[in-house]
Amino acid sequence: AGPDWLTGGMFGPESSIVVIVSTTVAAVLLLYVARRRRAFLEPAA
């Protein structure tokens, strides 16, 4: 019950703007933390 952009419409809640924004924010935050902790590995030669 609500607009498609907010509820995800026929695709369900995983396609809503709320989930897209929160997932993007979480991914950026995790990348930031990993970079600060130098948790990335160098590629094998």
mmCIF file of C-alpha atoms in Angstrom:
data_model
loop_
_atom_site.group_PDB
_atom_site.id
_atom_site.type_symbol
_atom_site.label_atom_id
_atom_site.label_comp_id
_atom_site.label_asym_id
_atom_site.label_seq_id
_atom_site.Cartn_x
_atom_site.Cartn_y
_atom_site.Cartn_z
ATOM 1 C CA ALA A 1 0.000 0.000 0.000
ATOM 2 C CA GLY A 2 1.822 3.032 -1.273
ATOM 3 C CA PRO A 3 3.666 4.342 -4.307
ATOM 4 C CA ASP A 4 5.677 1.834 -6.348
ATOM 5 C CA TRP A 5 8.963 3.710 -5.876
ATOM 6 C CA LEU A 6 8.564 3.384 -2.108
ATOM 7 C CA THR A 7 7.174 -0.147 -1.854
ATOM 8 C CA GLY A 8 8.928 -1.773 -4.809
ATOM 9 C CA GLY A 9 5.681 -2.344 -6.678
ATOM 10 C CA MET A 10 5.275 -5.779 -8.226
ATOM 11 C CA PHE A 11 8.970 -6.607 -7.603
ATOM 12 C CA GLY A 12 8.514 -6.457 -3.845
ATOM 13 C CA PRO A 13 10.242 -4.542 -1.070
ATOM 14 C CA GLU A 14 13.750 -5.507 -2.235
ATOM 15 C CA SER A 15 13.221 -3.136 -5.171
ATOM 16 C CA SER A 16 12.078 -0.143 -3.115
ATOM 17 C CA ILE A 17 14.058 3.069 -2.852
ATOM 18 C CA VAL A 18 14.418 2.542 0.909
ATOM 19 C CA VAL A 19 16.255 -0.779 0.451
ATOM 20 C CA ILE A 20 18.357 0.502 -2.455
ATOM 21 C CA VAL A 21 19.524 3.548 -0.480
ATOM 22 C CA SER A 22 20.165 1.642 2.759
ATOM 23 C CA THR A 23 22.113 -1.095 0.934
ATOM 24 C CA THR A 24 24.232 1.504 -0.866
ATOM 25 C CA VAL A 25 24.969 3.326 2.396
ATOM 26 C CA ALA A 26 25.896 0.032 4.105
ATOM 27 C CA ALA A 27 28.222 -0.958 1.239
ATOM 28 C CA VAL A 28 29.993 2.411 1.270
ATOM 29 C CA LEU A 29 30.362 2.256 5.059
ATOM 30 C CA LEU A 30 31.811 -1.275 4.928
ATOM 31 C CA LEU A 31 34.273 -0.275 2.198
ATOM 32 C CA TYR A 32 35.318 2.760 4.230
ATOM 33 C CA VAL A 33 35.929 0.671 7.366
ATOM 34 C CA ALA A 34 37.822 -2.004 5.426
ATOM 35 C CA ARG A 35 40.027 0.609 3.800
ATOM 36 C CA ARG A 36 40.820 2.275 7.141
ATOM 37 C CA ARG A 37 41.751 -1.107 8.637
ATOM 38 C CA ARG A 38 43.838 -1.936 5.545
ATOM 39 C CA ALA A 39 41.829 -5.147 5.199
ATOM 40 C CA PHE A 40 42.227 -5.385 1.432
ATOM 41 C CA LEU A 41 44.672 -7.981 0.163
ATOM 42 C CA GLU A 42 47.102 -7.413 -2.679
ATOM 43 C CA PRO A 43 46.338 -9.559 -5.735
ATOM 44 C CA ALA A 44 48.511 -12.646 -6.139
ATOM 45 C CA ALA A 45 51.081 -12.391 -8.901
#
